[in-house]
Amino acid sequence: MTATSRGRAAAVGMVAACSLVLAGCAGDTGAADDGRLHVVTTTAILADLVRNVAGDAVDVTSIVPPTGDPHSYDPTLRDVRDVVYADVAFSNYLLLEDHSVVTTLDANLPDGAPNISLAESATKYAAEVIPLVENVNLDTVWLGLRVSGAGEELGATRASEVRLRATDVEGPGRLAGYLTETFGRPRTYFDSGDGFDAADGYARDTATLPTDAHTHMSWAFTEPGSYRLELESDLVAEPGGQPQELGKATVTFAVGVDPHSVPGMAGARVLDGGHADVTVDLDDGAILLQADAPVDEAADEDEGDHDDGGHAQAATLDPARTVVSVPNKALASVPAEPGFGFLGRPGDQVYLLPQAVLGKHVHGEIDPHLWQDVRNAQAYVEVIRDTLAAAAPGQAARFRANAESYLAELRETDAYVERTIAQIPRSRRHLVTTHDAFAYLGRAYDVDIAGFVTPNPASEPSVADRIKLTRTVQALDVPAVFLEPNLAARSTVLTEVARENDLRVCAIYSDAFDDRVTTYVDLMRANADSLRRCLT
């Protein structure tokens, strides 16, 4: 999918800052006058693919450095400068990159320069995608946040932001909505304990999401009873633009009480399991509840599609006629780790709806890590070849020849990975790692993705996570767990469980390189070798 830049008018602060030092920027690299095509990519993996097609006819720069994390990287002024001078841009997208990376790219790329989202474009060359679907293995509803709809009439693009703000809550105790980041620290979005003050504008008690995005959350309540949370939303269509008001809604929770007996909610549907989201719909401006299943049958039968068991499947629900159930089995202890004081003292009991996928992982509906299947990377290369040939027709034959040579290398790599992993006994082919990034590897090469690090504040996360992870590795009798080198300094849960169970800790690469693995082919071969060596 190609797209032109959203316009320099949207560049706002960073572009203005760059304009003050533009001459110095040009002097640093000579990028504006060396005669070559200039390509910017969002990640080092994409940059490597481009270099293999382009050869030395193209200058290639990655926004995220080789060892950086694309999920959290914060672009610099130098990155802005690189985008300003680019003739072509490649991103992975499908919400792999941090929203600030995509915004920097879209706001600063020159008008008319091809802006290619490879994960989406590669489907025309038979790249296969995997929907992000969580296993339903918790006994309470998973309640996240979502943005749906295109919002074309509002001028929404992938660089836009949707803001969902809590304005008031009625209930017997404190309500907090928060997300547990990858290695255990909470990030609070909503907290009635410090007051929902409309005078604060959107400074706090606000969740900000890209368009077409989805994130999981934990919801905590300090006392039993019914709660009514008032929410409002708006859209900032372009960076620095004026917010456009969207919808308002009230979400009702039954905490430790009968959800069918909440005052004022007679006949309401009860949301008590599966995966659901508080959803801002950009097409009609409403705040809704979207639920996979189950939703208890109620008096009103005009919402959702029912099966014979009386449960709505993939239902869109009106919050005014829906109760979210938080049962007594959701009681959990406040952990002693730093950062959870807003829930109470360590050991205090709170009612908790835990997030379904733990860790800061805002995503779309498709797993974005397509390159873990080498055949998908081949599709990326074909899109890159076509794009460069169109951008520099005089070099088209060269690009095609380079691409054909590299595609042959990738076919050999694919066969190597398949052959190497096939040497692992099937009963030992279980992957436990730090990052939910290997579904494509698992599907393409018959590896069971058994688990990844998911710190859970529901009950003493430093203990509960060890227990959960320990049970997984013991039940599957795995000989090793796998750690991404760029996350080594933050992977204490995984390494401690490995040490306690006498397991090897082996390397695996997902989004980044290091000083040993510096190319995409290196990455895939290293992963296959590591899996065979450590699981056989």
GROMACS .gro file of N, CA and C in nm, residues 16-164:
model
  447
   16ALA      N    1   0.957   2.202   1.250
   16ALA     CA    2   0.996   2.340   1.273
   16ALA      C    3   1.135   2.347   1.332
   17ALA      N    4   1.163   2.255   1.426
   17ALA     CA    5   1.296   2.255   1.486
   17ALA      C    6   1.402   2.221   1.383
   18CYS      N    7   1.370   2.125   1.297
   18CYS     CA    8   1.468   2.086   1.197
   18CYS      C    9   1.497   2.199   1.100
   19SER      N   10   1.394   2.281   1.069
   19SER     CA   11   1.415   2.389   0.974
   19SER      C   12   1.515   2.490   1.025
   20LEU      N   13   1.531   2.499   1.156
   20LEU     CA   14   1.626   2.594   1.213
   20LEU      C   15   1.770   2.550   1.195
   21VAL      N   16   1.788   2.418   1.175
   21VAL     CA   17   1.924   2.367   1.165
   21VAL      C   18   1.945   2.288   1.036
   22LEU      N   19   1.860   2.314   0.936
   22LEU     CA   20   1.860   2.233   0.817
   22LEU      C   21   1.993   2.235   0.745
   23ALA      N   22   2.054   2.352   0.739
   23ALA     CA   23   2.183   2.360   0.671
   23ALA      C   24   2.284   2.270   0.740
   24GLY      N   25   2.282   2.269   0.873
   24GLY     CA   26   2.373   2.182   0.946
   24GLY      C   27   2.342   2.036   0.920
   25CYS      N   28   2.212   2.003   0.907
   25CYS     CA   29   2.175   1.865   0.878
   25CYS      C   30   2.235   1.821   0.746
   26ALA      N   31   2.224   1.905   0.642
   26ALA     CA   32   2.276   1.868   0.511
   26ALA      C   33   2.427   1.853   0.516
   27GLY      N   34   2.490   1.938   0.592
   27GLY     CA   35   2.635   1.931   0.601
   27GLY      C   36   2.684   1.805   0.668
   28ASP      N   37   2.601   1.746   0.755
   28ASP     CA   38   2.644   1.626   0.826
   28ASP      C   39   2.661   1.508   0.731
   29THR      N   40   2.573   1.496   0.629
   29THR     CA   41   2.570   1.373   0.550
   29THR      C   42   2.591   1.396   0.402
   30GLY      N   43   2.570   1.515   0.355
   30GLY     CA   44   2.572   1.537   0.212
   30GLY      C   45   2.457   1.467   0.143
   31ALA      N   46   2.353   1.431   0.220
   31ALA     CA   47   2.247   1.349   0.166
   31ALA      C   48   2.173   1.417   0.053
   32ALA      N   49   2.169   1.549   0.053
   32ALA     CA   50   2.087   1.618  -0.044
   32ALA      C   51   2.151   1.627  -0.180
   33ASP      N   52   2.282   1.598  -0.197
   33ASP     CA   53   2.347   1.626  -0.324
   33ASP      C   54   2.443   1.516  -0.369
   34ASP      N   55   2.429   1.392  -0.322
   34ASP     CA   56   2.523   1.288  -0.365
   34ASP      C   57   2.473   1.210  -0.486
   35GLY      N   58   2.355   1.244  -0.537
   35GLY     CA   59   2.307   1.185  -0.660
   35GLY      C   60   2.240   1.050  -0.646
   36ARG      N   61   2.243   0.989  -0.529
   36ARG     CA   62   2.182   0.858  -0.511
   36ARG      C   63   2.038   0.872  -0.463
   37LEU      N   64   1.962   0.765  -0.486
   37LEU     CA   65   1.829   0.756  -0.429
   37LEU      C   66   1.843   0.739  -0.278
   38HIS      N   67   1.762   0.811  -0.202
   38HIS     CA   68   1.771   0.805  -0.056
   38HIS      C   69   1.645   0.737   0.000
   39VAL      N   70   1.667   0.629   0.075
   39VAL     CA   71   1.559   0.549   0.129
   39VAL      C   72   1.568   0.550   0.281
   40VAL      N   73   1.455   0.569   0.347
   40VAL     CA   74   1.450   0.558   0.492
   40VAL      C   75   1.356   0.443   0.528
   41THR      N   76   1.399   0.362   0.623
   41THR     CA   77   1.315   0.253   0.675
   41THR      C   78   1.292   0.276   0.823
   42THR      N   79   1.191   0.210   0.877
   42THR     CA   80   1.165   0.225   1.020
   42THR      C   81   1.256   0.137   1.104
   43THR      N   82   1.296   0.018   1.053
   43THR     CA   83   1.376  -0.074   1.133
   43THR      C   84   1.500  -0.119   1.057
   44ALA      N   85   1.596  -0.170   1.132
   44ALA     CA   86   1.720  -0.218   1.072
   44ALA      C   87   1.697  -0.344   0.989
   45ILE      N   88   1.601  -0.427   1.027
   45ILE     CA   89   1.571  -0.546   0.949
   45ILE      C   90   1.524  -0.505   0.810
   46LEU      N   91   1.435  -0.408   0.802
   46LEU     CA   92   1.388  -0.361   0.672
   46LEU      C   93   1.502  -0.296   0.594
   47ALA      N   94   1.587  -0.222   0.663
   47ALA     CA   95   1.701  -0.160   0.595
   47ALA      C   96   1.791  -0.265   0.532
   48ASP      N   97   1.811  -0.376   0.599
   48ASP     CA   98   1.894  -0.482   0.543
   48ASP      C   99   1.830  -0.542   0.418
   49LEU      N  100   1.701  -0.564   0.421
   49LEU     CA  101   1.632  -0.615   0.302
   49LEU      C  102   1.648  -0.518   0.185
   50VAL      N  103   1.631  -0.388   0.213
   50VAL     CA  104   1.644  -0.288   0.106
   50VAL      C  105   1.785  -0.287   0.049
   51ARG      N  106   1.885  -0.292   0.134
   51ARG     CA  107   2.024  -0.289   0.086
   51ARG      C  108   2.056  -0.407  -0.005
   52ASN      N  109   1.997  -0.521   0.025
   52ASN     CA  110   2.022  -0.637  -0.060
   52ASN      C  111   1.960  -0.624  -0.198
   53VAL      N  112   1.854  -0.547  -0.209
   53VAL     CA  113   1.794  -0.521  -0.340
   53VAL      C  114   1.862  -0.404  -0.408
   54ALA      N  115   1.898  -0.302  -0.332
   54ALA     CA  116   1.945  -0.177  -0.390
   54ALA      C  117   2.094  -0.178  -0.424
   55GLY      N  118   2.173  -0.253  -0.350
   55GLY     CA  119   2.317  -0.245  -0.368
   55GLY      C  120   2.367  -0.107  -0.329
   56ASP      N  121   2.474  -0.062  -0.394
   56ASP     CA  122   2.532   0.068  -0.358
   56ASP      C  123   2.471   0.182  -0.438
   57ALA      N  124   2.363   0.154  -0.512
   57ALA     CA  125   2.297   0.260  -0.589
   57ALA      C  126   2.205   0.344  -0.503
   58VAL      N  127   2.183   0.302  -0.379
   58VAL     CA  128   2.086   0.367  -0.292
   58VAL      C  129   2.148   0.389  -0.155
   59ASP      N  130   2.122   0.505  -0.097
   59ASP     CA  131   2.160   0.533   0.042
   59ASP      C  132   2.042   0.493   0.131
   60VAL      N  133   2.065   0.403   0.227
   60VAL     CA  134   1.958   0.349   0.312
   60VAL      C  135   1.984   0.384   0.457
   61THR      N  136   1.884   0.440   0.524
   61THR     CA  137   1.894   0.478   0.664
   61THR      C  138   1.775   0.422   0.740
   62SER      N  139   1.801   0.369   0.859
   62SER     CA  140   1.694   0.319   0.946
   62SER      C  141   1.668   0.418   1.058
   63ILE      N  142   1.541   0.444   1.086
   63ILE     CA  143   1.506   0.532   1.198
   63ILE      C  144   1.543   0.464   1.330
   64VAL      N  145   1.496   0.342   1.351
   64VAL     CA  146   1.530   0.268   1.473
   64VAL      C  147   1.669   0.207   1.455
   65PRO      N  148   1.761   0.228   1.547
   65PRO     CA  149   1.896   0.173   1.532
   65PRO      C  150   1.896   0.021   1.537
   66PRO      N  151   2.003  -0.043   1.492
   66PRO     CA  152   2.005  -0.190   1.481
   66PRO      C  153   1.970  -0.264   1.609
   67THR      N  154   2.011  -0.212   1.724
   67THR     CA  155   1.982  -0.282   1.850
   67THR      C  156   1.860  -0.225   1.921
   68GLY      N  157   1.789  -0.131   1.857
   68GLY     CA  158   1.676  -0.065   1.921
   68GLY      C  159   1.548  -0.146   1.913
   69ASP      N  160   1.454  -0.109   1.997
   69ASP     CA  161   1.324  -0.175   2.003
   69ASP      C  162   1.223  -0.092   1.926
   70PRO      N  163   1.170  -0.140   1.813
   70PRO     CA  164   1.075  -0.059   1.735
   70PRO      C  165   0.946  -0.031   1.807
   71HIS      N  166   0.912  -0.113   1.908
   71HIS     CA  167   0.788  -0.092   1.982
   71HIS      C  168   0.794   0.032   2.071
   72SER      N  169   0.914   0.078   2.105
   72SER     CA  170   0.925   0.186   2.204
   72SER      C  171   1.023   0.296   2.165
   73TYR      N  172   1.083   0.290   2.047
   73TYR     CA  173   1.185   0.388   2.008
   73TYR      C  174   1.124   0.526   1.993
   74ASP      N  175   1.197   0.628   2.041
   74ASP     CA  176   1.154   0.767   2.032
   74ASP      C  177   1.243   0.838   1.931
   75PRO      N  178   1.191   0.878   1.816
   75PRO     CA  179   1.274   0.939   1.711
   75PRO      C  180   1.343   1.067   1.757
   76THR      N  181   1.459   1.094   1.696
   76THR     CA  182   1.538   1.212   1.727
   76THR      C  183   1.528   1.312   1.613
   77LEU      N  184   1.588   1.429   1.635
   77LEU     CA  185   1.592   1.531   1.531
   77LEU      C  186   1.669   1.480   1.409
   78ARG      N  187   1.774   1.401   1.431
   78ARG     CA  188   1.848   1.342   1.320
   78ARG      C  189   1.757   1.252   1.236
   79ASP      N  190   1.670   1.177   1.304
   79ASP     CA  191   1.577   1.092   1.230
   79ASP      C  192   1.482   1.175   1.144
   80VAL      N  193   1.436   1.288   1.198
   80VAL     CA  194   1.350   1.377   1.121
   80VAL      C  195   1.422   1.423   0.995
   81ARG      N  196   1.548   1.463   1.011
   81ARG     CA  197   1.627   1.508   0.898
   81ARG      C  198   1.639   1.400   0.791
   82ASP      N  199   1.662   1.275   0.834
   82ASP     CA  200   1.673   1.166   0.739
   82ASP      C  201   1.543   1.147   0.660
   83VAL      N  202   1.431   1.162   0.729
   83VAL     CA  203   1.302   1.148   0.661
   83VAL      C  204   1.281   1.263   0.562
   84VAL      N  205   1.316   1.385   0.602
   84VAL     CA  206   1.298   1.502   0.516
   84VAL      C  207   1.370   1.484   0.384
   85TYR      N  208   1.487   1.421   0.383
   85TYR     CA  209   1.567   1.403   0.262
   85TYR      C  210   1.533   1.276   0.184
   86ALA      N  211   1.441   1.194   0.234
   86ALA     CA  212   1.417   1.063   0.172
   86ALA      C  213   1.337   1.075   0.043
   87ASP      N  214   1.369   0.987  -0.052
   87ASP     CA  215   1.293   0.974  -0.176
   87ASP      C  216   1.189   0.863  -0.166
   88VAL      N  217   1.215   0.764  -0.081
   88VAL     CA  218   1.127   0.649  -0.062
   88VAL      C  219   1.132   0.612   0.085
   89ALA      N  220   1.019   0.565   0.139
   89ALA     CA  221   1.015   0.520   0.278
   89ALA      C  222   0.949   0.383   0.285
   90PHE      N  223   1.003   0.297   0.371
   90PHE     CA  224   0.944   0.166   0.398
   90PHE      C  225   0.923   0.151   0.548
   91SER      N  226   0.802   0.117   0.586
   91SER     CA  227   0.772   0.078   0.724
   91SER      C  228   0.718  -0.064   0.722
   92ASN      N  229   0.720  -0.130   0.837
   92ASN     CA  230   0.650  -0.258   0.848
   92ASN      C  231   0.503  -0.232   0.866
   93TYR      N  232   0.473  -0.146   0.960
   93TYR     CA  233   0.340  -0.107   1.007
   93TYR      C  234   0.265  -0.227   1.063
   94LEU      N  235   0.132  -0.230   1.050
   94LEU     CA  236   0.046  -0.317   1.131
   94LEU      C  237   0.073  -0.292   1.278
   95LEU      N  238   0.109  -0.166   1.309
   95LEU     CA  239   0.133  -0.118   1.445
   95LEU      C  240   0.251  -0.189   1.512
   96LEU      N  241   0.348  -0.236   1.432
   96LEU     CA  242   0.473  -0.284   1.491
   96LEU      C  243   0.548  -0.170   1.556
   97GLU      N  244   0.568  -0.062   1.480
   97GLU     CA  245   0.650   0.049   1.528
   97GLU      C  246   0.573   0.135   1.627
   98ASP      N  247   0.648   0.195   1.719
   98ASP     CA  248   0.587   0.292   1.810
   98ASP      C  249   0.519   0.401   1.727
   99HIS      N  250   0.408   0.451   1.777
   99HIS     CA  251   0.331   0.549   1.701
   99HIS      C  252   0.414   0.673   1.668
  100SER      N  253   0.508   0.708   1.754
  100SER     CA  254   0.591   0.826   1.727
  100SER      C  255   0.680   0.805   1.605
  101VAL      N  256   0.721   0.679   1.580
  101VAL     CA  257   0.802   0.650   1.462
  101VAL      C  258   0.719   0.670   1.335
  102VAL      N  259   0.597   0.619   1.335
  102VAL     CA  260   0.509   0.633   1.218
  102VAL      C  261   0.473   0.779   1.197
  103THR      N  262   0.446   0.851   1.306
  103THR     CA  263   0.411   0.993   1.294
  103THR      C  264   0.528   1.072   1.237
  104THR      N  265   0.649   1.045   1.283
  104THR     CA  266   0.767   1.113   1.230
  104THR      C  267   0.782   1.088   1.081
  105LEU      N  268   0.759   0.965   1.039
  105LEU     CA  269   0.771   0.930   0.898
  105LEU      C  270   0.664   0.998   0.816
  106ASP      N  271   0.539   0.984   0.855
  106ASP     CA  272   0.429   1.035   0.775
  106ASP      C  273   0.424   1.188   0.771
  107ALA      N  274   0.465   1.252   0.879
  107ALA     CA  275   0.456   1.398   0.885
  107ALA      C  276   0.568   1.469   0.811
  108ASN      N  277   0.680   1.401   0.788
  108ASN     CA  278   0.799   1.468   0.736
  108ASN      C  279   0.846   1.420   0.599
  109LEU      N  280   0.790   1.310   0.551
  109LEU     CA  281   0.831   1.261   0.420
  109LEU      C  282   0.786   1.360   0.312
  110PRO      N  283   0.872   1.393   0.215
  110PRO     CA  284   0.834   1.489   0.111
  110PRO      C  285   0.709   1.444   0.034
  111ASP      N  286   0.630   1.541  -0.009
  111ASP     CA  287   0.511   1.512  -0.088
  111ASP      C  288   0.550   1.433  -0.213
  112GLY      N  289   0.475   1.327  -0.241
  112GLY     CA  290   0.500   1.248  -0.359
  112GLY      C  291   0.596   1.133  -0.340
  113ALA      N  292   0.670   1.130  -0.231
  113ALA     CA  293   0.763   1.020  -0.207
  113ALA      C  294   0.685   0.894  -0.169
  114PRO      N  295   0.712   0.780  -0.232
  114PRO     CA  296   0.641   0.656  -0.195
  114PRO      C  297   0.661   0.623  -0.047
  115ASN      N  298   0.553   0.589   0.019
  115ASN     CA  299   0.553   0.558   0.162
  115ASN      C  300   0.488   0.421   0.177
  116ILE      N  301   0.570   0.315   0.183
  116ILE     CA  302   0.521   0.179   0.166
  116ILE      C  303   0.513   0.108   0.300
  117SER      N  304   0.395   0.054   0.333
  117SER     CA  305   0.377  -0.032   0.450
  117SER      C  306   0.394  -0.176   0.404
  118LEU      N  307   0.510  -0.234   0.431
  118LEU     CA  308   0.547  -0.362   0.372
  118LEU      C  309   0.459  -0.478   0.416
  119ALA      N  310   0.422  -0.483   0.543
  119ALA     CA  311   0.343  -0.596   0.590
  119ALA      C  312   0.208  -0.603   0.519
  120GLU      N  313   0.152  -0.488   0.487
  120GLU     CA  314   0.026  -0.484   0.414
  120GLU      C  315   0.048  -0.509   0.265
  121SER      N  316   0.147  -0.443   0.206
  121SER     CA  317   0.171  -0.455   0.063
  121SER      C  318   0.213  -0.595   0.024
  122ALA      N  319   0.282  -0.666   0.113
  122ALA     CA  320   0.339  -0.796   0.078
  122ALA      C  321   0.233  -0.903   0.056
  123THR      N  322   0.110  -0.879   0.098
  123THR     CA  323   0.007  -0.980   0.078
  123THR      C  324  -0.019  -1.006  -0.070
  124LYS      N  325   0.008  -0.908  -0.157
  124LYS     CA  326  -0.014  -0.932  -0.300
  124LYS      C  327   0.089  -1.030  -0.356
  125TYR      N  328   0.196  -1.055  -0.284
  125TYR     CA  329   0.295  -1.155  -0.321
  125TYR      C  330   0.285  -1.278  -0.229
  126ALA      N  331   0.164  -1.302  -0.180
  126ALA     CA  332   0.130  -1.424  -0.106
  126ALA      C  333   0.188  -1.428   0.035
  127ALA      N  334   0.226  -1.315   0.091
  127ALA     CA  335   0.261  -1.315   0.233
  127ALA      C  336   0.138  -1.355   0.315
  128GLU      N  337   0.160  -1.440   0.412
  128GLU     CA  338   0.050  -1.488   0.494
  128GLU      C  339   0.053  -1.419   0.630
  129VAL      N  340  -0.063  -1.378   0.678
  129VAL     CA  341  -0.071  -1.305   0.804
  129VAL      C  342  -0.144  -1.389   0.908
  130ILE      N  343  -0.116  -1.359   1.034
  130ILE     CA  344  -0.175  -1.430   1.147
  130ILE      C  345  -0.254  -1.331   1.231
  131PRO      N  346  -0.385  -1.351   1.248
  131PRO     CA  347  -0.462  -1.263   1.336
  131PRO      C  348  -0.413  -1.274   1.480
  132LEU      N  349  -0.421  -1.163   1.551
  132LEU     CA  350  -0.385  -1.164   1.693
  132LEU      C  351  -0.507  -1.208   1.773
  133VAL      N  352  -0.510  -1.335   1.810
  133VAL     CA  353  -0.620  -1.392   1.888
  133VAL      C  354  -0.561  -1.454   2.012
  134GLU      N  355  -0.609  -1.413   2.128
  134GLU     CA  356  -0.557  -1.464   2.255
  134GLU      C  357  -0.629  -1.593   2.294
  135ASN      N  358  -0.560  -1.680   2.365
  135ASN     CA  359  -0.622  -1.800   2.418
  135ASN      C  360  -0.711  -1.764   2.536
  136VAL      N  361  -0.835  -1.813   2.532
  136VAL     CA  362  -0.928  -1.783   2.640
  136VAL      C  363  -0.900  -1.879   2.755
  137ASN      N  364  -0.815  -1.834   2.849
  137ASN     CA  365  -0.778  -1.924   2.959
  137ASN      C  366  -0.789  -1.855   3.095
  138LEU      N  367  -0.853  -1.741   3.099
  138LEU     CA  368  -0.879  -1.674   3.227
  138LEU      C  369  -1.027  -1.684   3.257
  139ASP      N  370  -1.062  -1.675   3.382
  139ASP     CA  371  -1.200  -1.696   3.424
  139ASP      C  372  -1.281  -1.567   3.435
  140THR      N  373  -1.222  -1.456   3.401
  140THR     CA  374  -1.294  -1.329   3.402
  140THR      C  375  -1.283  -1.266   3.262
  141VAL      N  376  -1.365  -1.165   3.241
  141VAL     CA  377  -1.359  -1.098   3.112
  141VAL      C  378  -1.225  -1.026   3.095
  142TRP      N  379  -1.171  -1.025   2.975
  142TRP     CA  380  -1.055  -0.943   2.941
  142TRP      C  381  -1.109  -0.815   2.880
  143LEU      N  382  -1.088  -0.705   2.944
  143LEU     CA  383  -1.146  -0.579   2.897
  143LEU      C  384  -1.035  -0.483   2.856
  144GLY      N  385  -1.024  -0.459   2.728
  144GLY     CA  386  -0.921  -0.369   2.676
  144GLY      C  387  -0.981  -0.244   2.617
  145LEU      N  388  -0.902  -0.174   2.538
  145LEU     CA  389  -0.944  -0.052   2.469
  145LEU      C  390  -0.918  -0.072   2.320
  146ARG      N  391  -1.003  -0.012   2.237
  146ARG     CA  392  -0.992  -0.031   2.093
  146ARG      C  393  -1.038   0.094   2.020
  147VAL      N  394  -0.981   0.115   1.901
  147VAL     CA  395  -1.030   0.214   1.807
  147VAL      C  396  -1.071   0.140   1.681
  148SER      N  397  -1.194   0.164   1.635
  148SER     CA  398  -1.241   0.099   1.514
  148SER      C  399  -1.291   0.204   1.416
  149GLY      N  400  -1.313   0.161   1.292
  149GLY     CA  401  -1.362   0.252   1.189
  149GLY      C  402  -1.251   0.328   1.121
  150ALA      N  403  -1.278   0.372   0.998
  150ALA     CA  404  -1.177   0.443   0.919
  150ALA      C  405  -1.169   0.590   0.954
  151GLY      N  406  -1.281   0.653   0.990
  151GLY     CA  407  -1.282   0.795   1.023
  151GLY      C  408  -1.244   0.885   0.907
  152GLU      N  409  -1.274   0.842   0.784
  152GLU     CA  410  -1.233   0.920   0.668
  152GLU      C  411  -1.297   1.059   0.668
  153GLU      N  412  -1.422   1.069   0.708
  153GLU     CA  413  -1.489   1.199   0.708
  153GLU      C  414  -1.427   1.296   0.809
  154LEU      N  415  -1.358   1.241   0.907
  154LEU     CA  416  -1.293   1.325   1.007
  154LEU      C  417  -1.147   1.355   0.971
  155GLY      N  418  -1.101   1.299   0.859
  155GLY     CA  419  -0.962   1.321   0.819
  155GLY      C  420  -0.864   1.233   0.891
  156ALA      N  421  -0.909   1.119   0.946
  156ALA     CA  422  -0.819   1.032   1.022
  156ALA      C  423  -0.723   0.959   0.929
  157THR      N  424  -0.598   0.947   0.972
  157THR     CA  425  -0.496   0.870   0.904
  157THR      C  426  -0.424   0.785   1.007
  158ARG      N  427  -0.325   0.710   0.966
  158ARG     CA  428  -0.251   0.628   1.061
  158ARG      C  429  -0.166   0.714   1.154
  159ALA      N  430  -0.147   0.842   1.122
  159ALA     CA  431  -0.072   0.932   1.210
  159ALA      C  432  -0.162   0.999   1.313
  160SER      N  433  -0.293   0.974   1.307
  160SER     CA  434  -0.388   1.037   1.399
  160SER      C  435  -0.383   0.972   1.537
  161GLU      N  436  -0.439   1.043   1.634
  161GLU     CA  437  -0.450   0.992   1.771
  161GLU      C  438  -0.594   1.001   1.818
  162VAL      N  439  -0.639   0.897   1.886
  162VAL     CA  440  -0.770   0.895   1.951
  162VAL      C  441  -0.747   0.895   2.101
  163ARG      N  442  -0.816   0.986   2.171
  163ARG     CA  443  -0.798   0.998   2.315
  163ARG      C  444  -0.927   0.960   2.385
  164LEU      N  445  -0.915   0.872   2.484
  164LEU     CA  446  -1.029   0.825   2.563
  164LEU      C  447  -1.004   0.865   2.707
   0.00000   0.00000   0.00000
